[in-house]
mmCIF file of C-alpha atoms in Angstrom:
data_model
loop_
_atom_site.group_PDB
_atom_site.id
_atom_site.type_symbol
_atom_site.label_atom_id
_atom_site.label_comp_id
_atom_site.label_asym_id
_atom_site.label_seq_id
_atom_site.Cartn_x
_atom_site.Cartn_y
_atom_site.Cartn_z
ATOM 1 C CA MET A 948 -0.684 39.164 5.592
ATOM 2 C CA ILE A 949 -3.471 36.768 4.678
ATOM 3 C CA LYS A 950 -1.040 34.614 2.699
ATOM 4 C CA LEU A 951 1.371 34.501 5.663
ATOM 5 C CA ALA A 952 -1.434 33.473 8.031
ATOM 6 C CA ARG A 953 -2.472 30.783 5.573
ATOM 7 C CA TRP A 954 1.036 29.333 5.420
ATOM 8 C CA ILE A 955 1.265 29.379 9.214
ATOM 9 C CA VAL A 956 -1.960 27.368 9.397
ATOM 10 C CA TYR A 957 -0.596 24.940 6.795
ATOM 11 C CA ALA A 958 2.648 24.537 8.742
ATOM 12 C CA VAL A 959 0.846 23.914 12.033
ATOM 13 C CA ALA A 960 -1.495 21.398 10.391
ATOM 14 C CA ALA A 961 1.418 19.581 8.727
ATOM 15 C CA LEU A 962 3.309 19.469 12.027
ATOM 16 C CA ALA A 963 0.282 18.148 13.898
ATOM 17 C CA LEU A 964 -0.522 15.480 11.300
ATOM 18 C CA ASN A 965 3.086 14.308 11.024
ATOM 19 C CA PHE A 966 3.945 14.622 14.707
ATOM 20 C CA PRO A 967 4.199 10.823 15.309
ATOM 21 C CA VAL A 968 6.449 10.414 12.266
ATOM 22 C CA ILE A 969 8.696 13.280 13.345
ATOM 23 C CA VAL A 970 9.022 11.908 16.882
ATOM 24 C CA THR A 971 9.785 8.420 15.531
ATOM 25 C CA LEU A 972 12.440 9.794 13.167
ATOM 26 C CA LEU A 973 14.138 11.819 15.906
ATOM 27 C CA THR A 974 14.019 8.905 18.346
ATOM 28 C CA SER A 975 15.749 6.663 15.810
ATOM 29 C CA PHE A 976 18.844 8.893 16.031
ATOM 30 C CA LYS A 977 19.066 8.788 19.835
ATOM 31 C CA SER A 978 20.886 6.326 22.020
ATOM 32 C CA GLY A 979 18.974 4.342 24.607
ATOM 33 C CA LYS A 980 20.389 6.459 27.410
ATOM 34 C CA GLU A 981 19.414 9.727 25.737
ATOM 35 C CA ILE A 982 15.896 8.474 25.012
ATOM 36 C CA SER A 983 15.323 7.851 28.722
ATOM 37 C CA ILE A 984 16.834 11.207 29.734
ATOM 38 C CA ASN A 985 15.697 13.379 26.829
ATOM 39 C CA PRO A 986 12.496 12.125 25.168
ATOM 40 C CA GLY A 987 11.825 15.512 23.525
ATOM 41 C CA PHE A 988 12.689 16.888 20.092
ATOM 42 C CA TRP A 989 16.260 17.963 20.792
ATOM 43 C CA ILE A 990 19.065 15.507 19.995
ATOM 44 C CA SER A 991 22.260 16.191 21.916
ATOM 45 C CA SER A 992 24.355 13.342 20.461
ATOM 46 C CA PRO A 993 22.977 11.951 17.160
ATOM 47 C CA THR A 994 23.875 8.344 16.516
ATOM 48 C CA LEU A 995 23.328 5.693 13.855
ATOM 49 C CA GLU A 996 23.689 2.769 16.234
ATOM 50 C CA ASN A 997 19.962 1.993 16.069
ATOM 51 C CA TYR A 998 20.117 1.645 12.284
ATOM 52 C CA ALA A 999 23.276 -0.441 12.571
ATOM 53 C CA THR A 1000 21.444 -2.739 14.984
ATOM 54 C CA VAL A 1001 18.404 -3.011 12.720
ATOM 55 C CA LEU A 1002 20.409 -3.652 9.531
ATOM 56 C CA GLN A 1003 22.543 -6.318 11.157
ATOM 57 C CA VAL A 1004 21.487 -9.768 9.975
ATOM 58 C CA SER A 1005 21.293 -12.594 12.497
ATOM 59 C CA ASP A 1006 19.750 -16.045 12.690
ATOM 60 C CA ARG A 1007 16.671 -14.608 14.414
ATOM 61 C CA LEU A 1008 16.304 -11.204 12.759
ATOM 62 C CA ASN A 1009 16.707 -10.303 9.086
ATOM 63 C CA ILE A 1010 15.171 -6.987 8.060
ATOM 64 C CA PHE A 1011 16.198 -7.492 4.418
ATOM 65 C CA ALA A 1012 14.176 -10.706 4.247
ATOM 66 C CA TYR A 1013 11.163 -8.952 5.803
ATOM 67 C CA LEU A 1014 11.451 -6.107 3.291
ATOM 68 C CA PHE A 1015 11.723 -8.520 0.365
ATOM 69 C CA ASN A 1016 8.743 -10.565 1.557
ATOM 70 C CA SER A 1017 6.606 -7.438 1.893
ATOM 71 C CA LEU A 1018 7.728 -6.156 -1.495
ATOM 72 C CA ALA A 1019 6.963 -9.442 -3.254
ATOM 73 C CA ALA A 1020 3.606 -9.993 -1.560
ATOM 74 C CA SER A 1021 2.548 -6.350 -2.022
ATOM 75 C CA LEU A 1022 3.393 -6.391 -5.729
ATOM 76 C CA ILE A 1023 1.485 -9.632 -6.197
ATOM 77 C CA GLY A 1024 -1.498 -8.327 -4.269
ATOM 78 C CA THR A 1025 -1.538 -4.992 -6.114
ATOM 79 C CA VAL A 1026 -0.816 -6.043 -9.698
ATOM 80 C CA LEU A 1027 -3.058 -9.123 -9.586
ATOM 81 C CA ALA A 1028 -5.951 -7.043 -8.216
ATOM 82 C CA MET A 1029 -5.469 -4.554 -11.072
ATOM 83 C CA ILE A 1030 -5.415 -7.329 -13.667
ATOM 84 C CA ILE A 1031 -8.646 -8.795 -12.299
ATOM 85 C CA THR A 1032 -10.595 -5.587 -11.705
ATOM 86 C CA PHE A 1033 -9.788 -3.560 -14.831
ATOM 87 C CA PRO A 1034 -11.636 -5.859 -17.274
ATOM 88 C CA ALA A 1035 -14.442 -6.243 -14.737
ATOM 89 C CA ALA A 1036 -14.650 -2.471 -14.324
ATOM 90 C CA TYR A 1037 -14.794 -1.976 -18.109
ATOM 91 C CA THR A 1038 -17.638 -4.466 -18.361
ATOM 92 C CA ILE A 1039 -19.532 -2.803 -15.528
ATOM 93 C CA ALA A 1040 -18.959 0.759 -16.752
ATOM 94 C CA ARG A 1041 -19.684 0.127 -20.433
ATOM 95 C CA GLY A 1042 -22.000 -2.884 -20.407
ATOM 96 C CA LYS A 1043 -23.856 -1.968 -17.208
ATOM 97 C CA TYR A 1044 -23.394 -5.556 -16.024
ATOM 98 C CA GLY A 1045 -22.955 -6.213 -12.329
ATOM 99 C CA ARG A 1046 -23.953 -2.787 -11.033
ATOM 100 C CA LYS A 1047 -26.806 -4.189 -8.968
ATOM 101 C CA VAL A 1048 -25.137 -7.346 -7.611
ATOM 102 C CA LEU A 1049 -21.403 -7.680 -8.296
ATOM 103 C CA MET A 1050 -20.394 -4.083 -7.549
ATOM 104 C CA PRO A 1051 -22.167 -3.812 -4.148
ATOM 105 C CA LEU A 1052 -20.979 -7.298 -3.173
ATOM 106 C CA ILE A 1053 -17.303 -6.544 -3.790
ATOM 107 C CA VAL A 1054 -17.457 -3.023 -2.379
ATOM 108 C CA ASN A 1055 -19.098 -4.247 0.836
ATOM 109 C CA LEU A 1056 -16.063 -6.443 1.465
ATOM 110 C CA ARG A 1057 -14.386 -3.262 2.743
ATOM 111 C CA ALA A 1058 -16.954 -3.032 5.528
ATOM 112 C CA VAL A 1059 -16.524 -6.627 6.727
ATOM 113 C CA PRO A 1060 -13.947 -7.173 9.510
ATOM 114 C CA LEU A 1061 -11.137 -9.254 8.061
ATOM 115 C CA ILE A 1062 -10.832 -11.298 11.248
ATOM 116 C CA ILE A 1063 -14.046 -13.097 10.240
ATOM 117 C CA PHE A 1064 -12.127 -14.862 7.460
ATOM 118 C CA ALA A 1065 -9.193 -15.871 9.674
ATOM 119 C CA ILE A 1066 -10.092 -19.470 10.510
ATOM 120 C CA PRO A 1067 -11.451 -20.619 7.115
ATOM 121 C CA LEU A 1068 -8.585 -18.946 5.251
ATOM 122 C CA TYR A 1069 -5.998 -20.533 7.509
ATOM 123 C CA MET A 1070 -7.526 -23.975 6.927
ATOM 124 C CA MET A 1071 -7.721 -23.423 3.161
ATOM 125 C CA PHE A 1072 -4.131 -22.234 2.950
ATOM 126 C CA GLN A 1073 -2.926 -25.107 5.085
ATOM 127 C CA PHE A 1074 -4.670 -27.575 2.777
ATOM 128 C CA ALA A 1075 -3.268 -25.871 -0.350
ATOM 129 C CA GLY A 1076 0.272 -25.623 1.052
ATOM 130 C CA LEU A 1077 0.288 -21.809 0.867
ATOM 131 C CA LEU A 1078 1.039 -21.097 4.506
ATOM 132 C CA ASP A 1079 4.218 -19.079 5.079
ATOM 133 C CA THR A 1080 4.671 -18.309 1.363
ATOM 134 C CA GLN A 1081 4.908 -14.998 -0.467
ATOM 135 C CA LEU A 1082 2.388 -16.230 -3.037
ATOM 136 C CA GLY A 1083 -0.167 -17.131 -0.374
ATOM 137 C CA LEU A 1084 0.172 -13.756 1.329
ATOM 138 C CA GLY A 1085 -0.013 -12.030 -2.049
ATOM 139 C CA LEU A 1086 -3.274 -13.801 -2.913
ATOM 140 C CA ILE A 1087 -4.853 -12.611 0.337
ATOM 141 C CA LEU A 1088 -3.656 -9.074 -0.334
ATOM 142 C CA THR A 1089 -5.249 -9.316 -3.776
ATOM 143 C CA ILE A 1090 -8.624 -9.881 -2.143
ATOM 144 C CA VAL A 1091 -7.990 -6.980 0.222
ATOM 145 C CA ASN A 1092 -7.284 -4.671 -2.748
ATOM 146 C CA LEU A 1093 -10.194 -5.750 -4.962
ATOM 147 C CA PRO A 1094 -12.878 -3.328 -3.675
ATOM 148 C CA LEU A 1095 -10.788 -0.162 -3.953
ATOM 149 C CA SER A 1096 -9.408 -1.142 -7.357
ATOM 150 C CA LEU A 1097 -12.853 -1.856 -8.754
ATOM 151 C CA ILE A 1098 -14.361 1.389 -7.468
ATOM 152 C CA VAL A 1099 -11.577 3.558 -8.896
ATOM 153 C CA PHE A 1100 -11.532 1.795 -12.275
ATOM 154 C CA VAL A 1101 -15.314 1.871 -12.728
ATOM 155 C CA ASN A 1102 -15.423 5.599 -11.979
ATOM 156 C CA ALA A 1103 -12.426 6.297 -14.230
ATOM 157 C CA ILE A 1104 -13.790 4.370 -17.221
ATOM 158 C CA ALA A 1105 -17.241 5.906 -16.753
ATOM 159 C CA GLU A 1106 -15.635 9.365 -17.089
ATOM 160 C CA VAL A 1107 -14.182 8.508 -20.499
ATOM 161 C CA PRO A 1108 -16.548 9.607 -23.320
ATOM 162 C CA ILE A 1109 -18.397 6.691 -24.899
ATOM 163 C CA GLU A 1110 -17.613 8.233 -28.305
ATOM 164 C CA ILE A 1111 -14.072 6.899 -27.985
ATOM 165 C CA ASP A 1112 -15.383 3.331 -27.881
ATOM 166 C CA GLU A 1113 -17.766 3.959 -30.779
ATOM 167 C CA ALA A 1114 -15.020 5.455 -32.937
ATOM 168 C CA ALA A 1115 -12.751 2.500 -32.196
ATOM 169 C CA LYS A 1116 -15.507 0.035 -33.093
ATOM 170 C CA LEU A 1117 -15.971 1.781 -36.440
ATOM 171 C CA ASP A 1118 -12.261 1.211 -37.058
ATOM 172 C CA GLY A 1119 -12.783 -2.502 -36.469
ATOM 173 C CA MET A 1120 -11.307 -2.790 -32.986
ATOM 174 C CA SER A 1121 -12.616 -5.515 -30.683
ATOM 175 C CA LYS A 1122 -13.647 -4.905 -27.076
ATOM 176 C CA TRP A 1123 -10.358 -6.385 -25.916
ATOM 177 C CA GLY A 1124 -8.479 -4.115 -28.309
ATOM 178 C CA ILE A 1125 -10.399 -1.061 -27.091
ATOM 179 C CA MET A 1126 -9.758 -1.916 -23.476
ATOM 180 C CA LYS A 1127 -6.072 -2.630 -24.044
ATOM 181 C CA GLY A 1128 -5.208 -0.037 -26.671
ATOM 182 C CA MET A 1129 -7.533 2.814 -25.716
ATOM 183 C CA MET A 1130 -8.668 2.550 -22.110
ATOM 184 C CA LEU A 1131 -5.358 1.614 -20.512
ATOM 185 C CA PRO A 1132 -3.487 4.713 -21.806
ATOM 186 C CA VAL A 1133 -6.430 7.012 -21.073
ATOM 187 C CA CYS A 1134 -6.848 5.648 -17.546
ATOM 188 C CA ARG A 1135 -3.159 5.943 -16.677
ATOM 189 C CA PRO A 1136 -3.845 8.302 -13.737
ATOM 190 C CA ALA A 1137 -6.358 5.805 -12.324
ATOM 191 C CA LEU A 1138 -3.866 2.961 -12.788
ATOM 192 C CA ALA A 1139 -1.233 4.937 -10.885
ATOM 193 C CA THR A 1140 -3.727 5.770 -8.146
ATOM 194 C CA VAL A 1141 -4.804 2.167 -7.718
ATOM 195 C CA PHE A 1142 -1.204 0.967 -7.714
ATOM 196 C CA ILE A 1143 -0.077 3.459 -5.084
ATOM 197 C CA PHE A 1144 -2.982 2.978 -2.697
ATOM 198 C CA GLY A 1145 -3.114 -0.767 -3.316
ATOM 199 C CA PHE A 1146 0.594 -1.129 -2.624
ATOM 200 C CA ILE A 1147 0.371 0.940 0.564
ATOM 201 C CA THR A 1148 -2.653 -1.054 1.748
ATOM 202 C CA ALA A 1149 -0.904 -4.343 1.049
ATOM 203 C CA TRP A 1150 2.354 -3.173 2.637
ATOM 204 C CA ASN A 1151 0.591 -2.118 5.837
ATOM 205 C CA GLU A 1152 -1.435 -5.312 6.235
ATOM 206 C CA PHE A 1153 -0.626 -6.902 9.585
ATOM 207 C CA LEU A 1154 -3.386 -9.380 10.454
ATOM 208 C CA PHE A 1155 -2.903 -11.835 7.603
ATOM 209 C CA GLY A 1156 0.863 -11.453 7.746
ATOM 210 C CA LEU A 1157 0.782 -12.482 11.389
ATOM 211 C CA MET A 1158 -1.724 -15.271 10.823
ATOM 212 C CA LEU A 1159 -0.426 -16.871 7.612
ATOM 213 C CA THR A 1160 3.354 -16.550 7.997
ATOM 214 C CA SER A 1161 5.791 -17.831 10.591
ATOM 215 C CA ASN A 1162 9.325 -17.904 9.193
ATOM 216 C CA ARG A 1163 10.020 -17.836 5.451
ATOM 217 C CA ALA A 1164 7.492 -15.190 4.329
ATOM 218 C CA VAL A 1165 7.228 -12.892 7.363
ATOM 219 C CA PRO A 1166 6.360 -9.380 6.091
ATOM 220 C CA MET A 1167 7.832 -6.121 7.322
ATOM 221 C CA THR A 1168 4.815 -5.220 9.469
ATOM 222 C CA VAL A 1169 5.194 -8.409 11.477
ATOM 223 C CA GLY A 1170 8.991 -8.531 11.404
ATOM 224 C CA ALA A 1171 9.240 -4.975 12.743
ATOM 225 C CA SER A 1172 7.624 -6.077 15.995
ATOM 226 C CA PHE A 1173 10.532 -8.471 16.593
ATOM 227 C CA PHE A 1174 12.903 -5.536 17.062
ATOM 228 C CA PHE A 1175 11.015 -3.998 19.976
ATOM 229 C CA ALA A 1176 12.771 -6.309 22.402
ATOM 230 C CA ALA A 1177 15.531 -7.555 20.149
ATOM 231 C CA SER A 1178 18.229 -7.478 22.794
ATOM 232 C CA GLY A 1179 16.037 -8.117 25.830
ATOM 233 C CA GLY A 1180 15.581 -5.921 28.871
ATOM 234 C CA GLY A 1181 12.324 -4.257 27.852
ATOM 235 C CA ILE A 1182 11.340 -2.274 24.784
ATOM 236 C CA GLN A 1183 14.220 -1.001 22.665
ATOM 237 C CA TRP A 1184 12.693 2.307 21.582
ATOM 238 C CA GLY A 1185 15.648 3.343 19.412
ATOM 239 C CA ALA A 1186 15.744 0.127 17.399
ATOM 240 C CA ALA A 1187 11.942 0.071 17.184
ATOM 241 C CA SER A 1188 11.918 3.624 15.794
ATOM 242 C CA ALA A 1189 14.672 2.837 13.297
ATOM 243 C CA VAL A 1190 12.929 -0.242 11.945
ATOM 244 C CA MET A 1191 9.669 1.665 11.555
ATOM 245 C CA ILE A 1192 11.428 4.383 9.556
ATOM 246 C CA VAL A 1193 13.124 1.814 7.333
ATOM 247 C CA GLY A 1194 9.833 -0.022 6.852
ATOM 248 C CA ALA A 1195 8.058 3.167 5.810
ATOM 249 C CA LEU A 1196 10.589 4.080 3.109
ATOM 250 C CA PRO A 1197 9.472 1.761 0.229
ATOM 251 C CA PRO A 1198 5.805 2.859 0.044
ATOM 252 C CA MET A 1199 6.848 6.476 0.586
ATOM 253 C CA LEU A 1200 9.358 6.332 -2.285
ATOM 254 C CA ILE A 1201 6.814 4.683 -4.597
ATOM 255 C CA GLY A 1202 4.283 7.381 -3.735
ATOM 256 C CA ILE A 1203 6.794 10.141 -4.507
ATOM 257 C CA ILE A 1204 7.929 8.569 -7.777
ATOM 258 C CA MET A 1205 4.408 7.924 -9.093
ATOM 259 C CA TYR A 1206 2.716 11.034 -7.722
ATOM 260 C CA ARG A 1207 2.875 12.913 -11.017
ATOM 261 C CA GLN A 1208 1.084 10.061 -12.758
ATOM 262 C CA ILE A 1209 -2.019 10.739 -10.673
ATOM 263 C CA SER A 1210 -2.393 14.353 -11.804
ATOM 264 C CA GLY A 1211 -4.379 15.209 -14.931
ATOM 265 C CA SER A 1212 -7.869 14.254 -15.951
ATOM 266 C CA MET A 1213 -8.773 11.158 -17.881
ATOM 267 C CA THR A 1214 -10.718 13.068 -20.508
ATOM 268 C CA ALA A 1215 -7.805 15.441 -21.099
ATOM 269 C CA GLY A 1216 -5.565 12.446 -21.659
ATOM 270 C CA ALA A 1217 -8.068 11.059 -24.147
ATOM 271 C CA VAL A 1218 -8.083 14.271 -26.184
ATOM 272 C CA LYS A 1219 -4.285 14.452 -26.220
ATOM 273 C CA GLY A 1220 -3.978 10.801 -27.250
#
């Protein structure tokens, strides 16, 4: 009886937390007429016309280009942040350098409103020719991902026993060799965690996508807003719902595929290796 009550609570909580997603998914399978008549959960005549509208490429709207731009910029912003922060995190965790200045400075970037950097970044990117480019957007997303990546990596490396480093040094390994050959495999769960959350953060970024792109490198978050009134005559709720579902699929699939990589402790991985 207790177990049944527990599962009921879990089901209610899951339904409440995912209510907007469920409503959006159901709305994407309704026609415009049915949405106005029947905005509830029940679908009397399911249709794929909203997805057909969204996936249709035109001179003004191209969801495939938006998806590709987001994918490219998000991968740049995530992978580059990992490349920068992992060596820095190893130095901080093992050498105790930067704990008093560098670590708080980078971490506090998360508390600063990003809109503060809008004007200077726009001017810098305009001067460097990075406006409306996937590379330019990816570089901004790298900065956005730096604090989280550094925090996770520092904590993960600090959890690894120092004896592993000492044993590797006795075998003649350099610091670079230890970091590359020992720490990277041991910290695989942390790498997966940083990649997943970094990718999702980069994918969902709207402000810089709106500010720094206009045509060639428009990301999915900005491009999705174009479908709200794609055919005129007010908001097209069906098309808007469909494009939001399509836009949510890539980060969701990456999270599902890499979820197992997050499980397991770093120290257990070190013993097994």
